[in-house]
PDB file of N, CA and C in Angstrom:
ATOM      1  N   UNK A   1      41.984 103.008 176.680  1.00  0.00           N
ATOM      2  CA  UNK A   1      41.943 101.644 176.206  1.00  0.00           C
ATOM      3  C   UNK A   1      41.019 101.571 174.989  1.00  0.00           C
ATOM      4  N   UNK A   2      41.595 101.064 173.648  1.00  0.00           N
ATOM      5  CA  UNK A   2      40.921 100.900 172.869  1.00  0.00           C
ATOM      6  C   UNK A   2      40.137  99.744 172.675  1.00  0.00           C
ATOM      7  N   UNK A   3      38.321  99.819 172.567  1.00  0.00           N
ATOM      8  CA  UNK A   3      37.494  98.910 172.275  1.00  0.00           C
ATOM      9  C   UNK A   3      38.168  97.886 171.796  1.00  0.00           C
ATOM     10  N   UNK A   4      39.028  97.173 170.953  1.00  0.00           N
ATOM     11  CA  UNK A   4      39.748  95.954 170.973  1.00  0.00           C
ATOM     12  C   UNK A   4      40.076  95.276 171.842  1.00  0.00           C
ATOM     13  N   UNK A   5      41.033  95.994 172.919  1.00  0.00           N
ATOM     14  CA  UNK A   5      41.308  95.599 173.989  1.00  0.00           C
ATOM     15  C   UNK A   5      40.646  95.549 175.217  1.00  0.00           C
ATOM     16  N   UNK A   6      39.167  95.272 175.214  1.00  0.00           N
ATOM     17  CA  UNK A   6      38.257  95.344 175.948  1.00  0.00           C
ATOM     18  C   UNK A   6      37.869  93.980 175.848  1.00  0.00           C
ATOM     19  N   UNK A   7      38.489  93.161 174.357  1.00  0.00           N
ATOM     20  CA  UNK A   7      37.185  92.552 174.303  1.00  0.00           C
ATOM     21  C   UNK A   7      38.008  90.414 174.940  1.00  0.00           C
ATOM     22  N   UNK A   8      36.966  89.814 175.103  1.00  0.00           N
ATOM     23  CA  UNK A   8      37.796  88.680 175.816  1.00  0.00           C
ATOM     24  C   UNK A   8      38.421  88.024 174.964  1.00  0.00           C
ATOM     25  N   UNK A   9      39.422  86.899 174.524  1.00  0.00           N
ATOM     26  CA  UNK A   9      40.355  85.874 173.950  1.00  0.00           C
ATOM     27  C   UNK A   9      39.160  85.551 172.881  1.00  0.00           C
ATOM     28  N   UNK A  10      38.032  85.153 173.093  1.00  0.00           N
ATOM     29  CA  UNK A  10      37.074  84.247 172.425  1.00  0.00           C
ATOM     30  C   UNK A  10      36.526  85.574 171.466  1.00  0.00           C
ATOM     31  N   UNK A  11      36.455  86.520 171.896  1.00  0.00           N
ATOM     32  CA  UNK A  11      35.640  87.656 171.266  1.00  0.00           C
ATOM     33  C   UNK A  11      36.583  88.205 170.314  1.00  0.00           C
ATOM     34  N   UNK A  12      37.886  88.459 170.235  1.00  0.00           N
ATOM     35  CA  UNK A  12      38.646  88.942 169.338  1.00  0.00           C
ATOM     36  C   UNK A  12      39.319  87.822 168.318  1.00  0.00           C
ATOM     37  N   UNK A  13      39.059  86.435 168.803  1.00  0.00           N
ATOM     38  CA  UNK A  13      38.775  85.745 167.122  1.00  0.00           C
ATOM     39  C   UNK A  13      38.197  85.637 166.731  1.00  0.00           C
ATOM     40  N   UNK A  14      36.752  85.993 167.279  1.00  0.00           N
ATOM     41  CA  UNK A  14      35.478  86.271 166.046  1.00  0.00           C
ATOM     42  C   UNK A  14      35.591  87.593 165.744  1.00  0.00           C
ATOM     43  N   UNK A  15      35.980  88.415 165.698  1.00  0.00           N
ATOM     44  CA  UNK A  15      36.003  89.608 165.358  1.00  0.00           C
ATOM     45  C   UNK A  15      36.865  89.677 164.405  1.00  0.00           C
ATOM     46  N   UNK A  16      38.350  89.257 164.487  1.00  0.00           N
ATOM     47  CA  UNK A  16      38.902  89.136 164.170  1.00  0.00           C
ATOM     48  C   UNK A  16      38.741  87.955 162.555  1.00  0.00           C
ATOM     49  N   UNK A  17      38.155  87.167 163.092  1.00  0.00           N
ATOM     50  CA  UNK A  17      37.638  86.662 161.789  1.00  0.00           C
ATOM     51  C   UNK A  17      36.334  86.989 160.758  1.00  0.00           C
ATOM     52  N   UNK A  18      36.125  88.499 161.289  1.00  0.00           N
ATOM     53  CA  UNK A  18      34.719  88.943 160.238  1.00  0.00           C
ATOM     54  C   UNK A  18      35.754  89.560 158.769  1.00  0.00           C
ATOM     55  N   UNK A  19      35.210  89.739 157.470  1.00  0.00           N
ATOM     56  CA  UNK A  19      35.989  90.322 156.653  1.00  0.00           C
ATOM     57  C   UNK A  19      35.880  91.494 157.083  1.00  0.00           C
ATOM     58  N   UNK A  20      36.631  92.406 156.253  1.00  0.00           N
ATOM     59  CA  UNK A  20      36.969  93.885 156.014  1.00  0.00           C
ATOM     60  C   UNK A  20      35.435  94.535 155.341  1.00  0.00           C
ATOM     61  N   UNK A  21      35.179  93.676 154.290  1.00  0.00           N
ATOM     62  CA  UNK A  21      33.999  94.359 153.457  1.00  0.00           C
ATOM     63  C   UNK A  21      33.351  92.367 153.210  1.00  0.00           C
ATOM     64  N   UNK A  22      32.295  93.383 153.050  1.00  0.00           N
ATOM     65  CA  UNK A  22      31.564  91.717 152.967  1.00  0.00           C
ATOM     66  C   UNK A  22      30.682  91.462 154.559  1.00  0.00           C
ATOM     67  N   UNK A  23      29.978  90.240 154.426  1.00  0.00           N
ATOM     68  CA  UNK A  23      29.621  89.588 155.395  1.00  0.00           C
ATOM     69  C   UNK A  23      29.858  88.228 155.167  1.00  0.00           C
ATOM     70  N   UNK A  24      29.480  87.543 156.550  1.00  0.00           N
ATOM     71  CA  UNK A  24      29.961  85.966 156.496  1.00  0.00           C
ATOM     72  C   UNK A  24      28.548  85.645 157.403  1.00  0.00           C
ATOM     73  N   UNK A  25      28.480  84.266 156.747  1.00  0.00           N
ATOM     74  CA  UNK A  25      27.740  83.366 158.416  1.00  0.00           C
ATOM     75  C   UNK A  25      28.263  83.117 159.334  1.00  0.00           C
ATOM     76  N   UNK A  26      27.373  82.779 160.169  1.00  0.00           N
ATOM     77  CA  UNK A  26      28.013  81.603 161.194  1.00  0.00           C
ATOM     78  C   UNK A  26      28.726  80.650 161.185  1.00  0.00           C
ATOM     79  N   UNK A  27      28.624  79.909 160.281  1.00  0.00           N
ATOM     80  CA  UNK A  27      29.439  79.024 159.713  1.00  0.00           C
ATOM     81  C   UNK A  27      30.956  79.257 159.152  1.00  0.00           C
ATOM     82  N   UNK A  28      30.846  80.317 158.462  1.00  0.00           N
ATOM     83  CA  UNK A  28      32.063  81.178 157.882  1.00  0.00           C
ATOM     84  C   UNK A  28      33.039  81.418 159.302  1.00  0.00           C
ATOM     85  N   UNK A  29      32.233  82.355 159.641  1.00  0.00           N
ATOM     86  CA  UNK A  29      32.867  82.787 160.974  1.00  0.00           C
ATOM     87  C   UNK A  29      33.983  81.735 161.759  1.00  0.00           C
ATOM     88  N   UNK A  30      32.626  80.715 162.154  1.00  0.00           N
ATOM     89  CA  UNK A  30      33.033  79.930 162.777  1.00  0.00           C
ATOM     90  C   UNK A  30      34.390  78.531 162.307  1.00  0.00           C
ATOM     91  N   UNK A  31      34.619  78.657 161.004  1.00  0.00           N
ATOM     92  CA  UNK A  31      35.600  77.844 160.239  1.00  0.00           C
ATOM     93  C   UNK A  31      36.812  78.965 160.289  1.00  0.00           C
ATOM     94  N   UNK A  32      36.811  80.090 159.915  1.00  0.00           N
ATOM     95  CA  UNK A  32      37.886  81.364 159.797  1.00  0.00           C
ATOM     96  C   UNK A  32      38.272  81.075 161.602  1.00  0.00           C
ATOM     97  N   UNK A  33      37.284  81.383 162.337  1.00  0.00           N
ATOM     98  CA  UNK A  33      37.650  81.457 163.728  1.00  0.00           C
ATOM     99  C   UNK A  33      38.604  80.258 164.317  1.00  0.00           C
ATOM    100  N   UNK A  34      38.347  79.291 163.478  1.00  0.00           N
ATOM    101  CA  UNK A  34      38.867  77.647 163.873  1.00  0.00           C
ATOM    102  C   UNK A  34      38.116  77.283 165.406  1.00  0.00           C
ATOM    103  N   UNK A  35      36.602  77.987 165.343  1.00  0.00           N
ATOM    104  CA  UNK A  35      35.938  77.300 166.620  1.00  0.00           C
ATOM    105  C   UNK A  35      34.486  76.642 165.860  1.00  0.00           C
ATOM    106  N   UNK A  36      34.185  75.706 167.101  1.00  0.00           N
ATOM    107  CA  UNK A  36      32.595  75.107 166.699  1.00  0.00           C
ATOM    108  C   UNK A  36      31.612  76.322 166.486  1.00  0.00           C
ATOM    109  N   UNK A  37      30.826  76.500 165.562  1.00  0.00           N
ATOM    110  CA  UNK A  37      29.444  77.726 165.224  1.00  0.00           C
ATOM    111  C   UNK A  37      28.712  77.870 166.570  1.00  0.00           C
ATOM    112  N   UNK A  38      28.845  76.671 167.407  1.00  0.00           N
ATOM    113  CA  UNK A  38      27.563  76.970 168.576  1.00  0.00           C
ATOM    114  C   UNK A  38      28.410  77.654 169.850  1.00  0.00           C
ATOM    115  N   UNK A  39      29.834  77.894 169.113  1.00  0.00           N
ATOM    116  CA  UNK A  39      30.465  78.563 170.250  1.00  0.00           C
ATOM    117  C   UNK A  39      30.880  80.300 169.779  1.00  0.00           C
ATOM    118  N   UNK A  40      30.383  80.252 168.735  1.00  0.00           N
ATOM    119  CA  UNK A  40      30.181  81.860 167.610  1.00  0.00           C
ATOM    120  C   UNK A  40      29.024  82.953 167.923  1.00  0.00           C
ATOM    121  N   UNK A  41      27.787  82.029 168.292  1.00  0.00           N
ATOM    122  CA  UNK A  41      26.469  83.079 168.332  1.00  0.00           C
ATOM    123  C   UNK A  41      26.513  84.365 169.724  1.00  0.00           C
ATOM    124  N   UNK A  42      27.373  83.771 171.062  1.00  0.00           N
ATOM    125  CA  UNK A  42      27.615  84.178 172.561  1.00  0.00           C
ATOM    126  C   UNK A  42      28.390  85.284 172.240  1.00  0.00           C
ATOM    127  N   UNK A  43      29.758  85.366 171.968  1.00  0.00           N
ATOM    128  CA  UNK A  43      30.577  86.681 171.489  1.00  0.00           C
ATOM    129  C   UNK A  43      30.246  87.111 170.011  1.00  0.00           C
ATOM    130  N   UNK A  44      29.647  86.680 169.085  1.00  0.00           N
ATOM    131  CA  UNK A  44      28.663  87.466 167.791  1.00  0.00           C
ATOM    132  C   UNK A  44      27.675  88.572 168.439  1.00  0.00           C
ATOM    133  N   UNK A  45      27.085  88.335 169.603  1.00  0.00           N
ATOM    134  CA  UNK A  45      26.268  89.327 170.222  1.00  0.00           C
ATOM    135  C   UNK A  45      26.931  90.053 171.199  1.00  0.00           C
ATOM    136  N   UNK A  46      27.718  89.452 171.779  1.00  0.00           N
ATOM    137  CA  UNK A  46      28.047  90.604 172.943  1.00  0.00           C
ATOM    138  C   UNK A  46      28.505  91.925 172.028  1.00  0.00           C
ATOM    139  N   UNK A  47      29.558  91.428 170.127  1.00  0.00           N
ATOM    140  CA  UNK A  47      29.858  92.219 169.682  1.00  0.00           C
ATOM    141  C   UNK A  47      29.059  93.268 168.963  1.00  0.00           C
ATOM    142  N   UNK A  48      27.918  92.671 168.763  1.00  0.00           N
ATOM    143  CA  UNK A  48      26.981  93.509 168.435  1.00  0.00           C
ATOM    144  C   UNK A  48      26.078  94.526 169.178  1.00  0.00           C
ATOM    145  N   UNK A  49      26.363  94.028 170.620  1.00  0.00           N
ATOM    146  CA  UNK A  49      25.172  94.817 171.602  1.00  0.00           C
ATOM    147  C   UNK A  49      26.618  95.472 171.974  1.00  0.00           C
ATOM    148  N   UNK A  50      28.158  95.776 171.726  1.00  0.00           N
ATOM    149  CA  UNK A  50      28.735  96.875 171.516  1.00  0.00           C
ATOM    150  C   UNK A  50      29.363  97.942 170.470  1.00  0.00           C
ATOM    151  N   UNK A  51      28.389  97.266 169.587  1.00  0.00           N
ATOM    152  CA  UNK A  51      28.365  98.034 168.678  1.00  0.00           C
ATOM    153  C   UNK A  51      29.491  98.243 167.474  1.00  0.00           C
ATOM    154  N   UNK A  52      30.202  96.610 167.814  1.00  0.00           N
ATOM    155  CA  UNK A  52      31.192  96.527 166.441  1.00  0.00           C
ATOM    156  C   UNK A  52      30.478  96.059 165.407  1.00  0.00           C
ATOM    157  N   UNK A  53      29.988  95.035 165.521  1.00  0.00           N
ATOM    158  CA  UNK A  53      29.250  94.254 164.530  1.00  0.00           C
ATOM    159  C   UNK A  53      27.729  94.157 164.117  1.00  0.00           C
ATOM    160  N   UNK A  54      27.252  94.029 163.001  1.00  0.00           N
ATOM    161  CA  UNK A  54      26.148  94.415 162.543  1.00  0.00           C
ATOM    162  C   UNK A  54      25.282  93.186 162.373  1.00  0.00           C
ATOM    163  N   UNK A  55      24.358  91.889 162.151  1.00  0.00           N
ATOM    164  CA  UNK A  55      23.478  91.281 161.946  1.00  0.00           C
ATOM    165  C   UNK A  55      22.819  91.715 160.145  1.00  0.00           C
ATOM    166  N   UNK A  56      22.894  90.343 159.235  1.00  0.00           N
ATOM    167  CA  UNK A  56      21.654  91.569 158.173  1.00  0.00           C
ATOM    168  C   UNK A  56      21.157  90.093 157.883  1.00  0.00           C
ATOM    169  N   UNK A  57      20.660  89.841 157.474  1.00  0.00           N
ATOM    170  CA  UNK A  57      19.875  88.594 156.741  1.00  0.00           C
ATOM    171  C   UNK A  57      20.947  87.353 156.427  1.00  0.00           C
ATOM    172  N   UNK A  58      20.895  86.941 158.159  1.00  0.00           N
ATOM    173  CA  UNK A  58      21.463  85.963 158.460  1.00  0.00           C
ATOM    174  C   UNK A  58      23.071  85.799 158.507  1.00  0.00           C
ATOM    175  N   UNK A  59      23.424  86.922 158.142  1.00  0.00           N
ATOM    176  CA  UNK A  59      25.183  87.116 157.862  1.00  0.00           C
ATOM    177  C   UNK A  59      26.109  88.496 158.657  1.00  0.00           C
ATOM    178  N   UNK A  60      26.989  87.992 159.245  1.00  0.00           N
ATOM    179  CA  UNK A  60      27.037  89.220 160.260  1.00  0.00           C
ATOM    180  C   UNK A  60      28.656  90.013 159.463  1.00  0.00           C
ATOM    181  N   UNK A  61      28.506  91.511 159.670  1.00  0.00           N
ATOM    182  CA  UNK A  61      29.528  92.371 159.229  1.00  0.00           C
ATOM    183  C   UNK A  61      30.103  92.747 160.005  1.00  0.00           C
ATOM    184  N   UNK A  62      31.404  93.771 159.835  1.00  0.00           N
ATOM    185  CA  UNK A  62      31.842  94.684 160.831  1.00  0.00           C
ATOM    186  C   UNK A  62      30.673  95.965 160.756  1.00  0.00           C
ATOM    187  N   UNK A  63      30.864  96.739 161.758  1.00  0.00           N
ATOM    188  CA  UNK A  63      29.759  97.506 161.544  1.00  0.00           C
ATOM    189  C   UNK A  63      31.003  99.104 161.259  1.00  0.00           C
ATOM    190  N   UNK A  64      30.417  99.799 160.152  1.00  0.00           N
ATOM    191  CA  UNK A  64      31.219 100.664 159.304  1.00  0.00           C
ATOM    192  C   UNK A  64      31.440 102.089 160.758  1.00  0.00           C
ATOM    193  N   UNK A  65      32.511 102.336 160.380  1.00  0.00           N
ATOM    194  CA  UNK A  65      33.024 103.529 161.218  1.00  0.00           C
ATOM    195  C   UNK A  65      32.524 104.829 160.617  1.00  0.00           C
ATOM    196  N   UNK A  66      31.780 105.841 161.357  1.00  0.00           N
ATOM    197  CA  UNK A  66      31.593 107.197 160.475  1.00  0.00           C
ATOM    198  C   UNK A  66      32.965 108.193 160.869  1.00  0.00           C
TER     199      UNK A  66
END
């Protein structure tokens, strides 16, 4: 099973709404996602404490594949 398909309904449209290259806010996110921001920060971390997504000064990325 690929890490995509791990992740819940709510978690793969924020993911799904990070760019390719670039970062976005919360806000970004959360307008691309078509959900409220205070419903962005809960699956923004779960994706990060698995290690898709990155945090940098206030704007979150995909986190790059080696």
């Amino acid at each position: 099973m690929a890490p995509l398909d791990k992740l819940s309904p709510i978690e793969k449209q924020v993911y799904d709404a990070l760019p390719s290259r670039g970062a976005h806010t919360v806000d970004e996110i959360a307008m691309l996602a078509a959900l409220p921001p205070h419903q962005i920060l809960g699956p923004l971390t779960t994706l990060e404490l698995a290690g898709m997504v990155v945090s940098e000064d206030g704007c979150w990325r995909l986190r790059r594949r080696r």
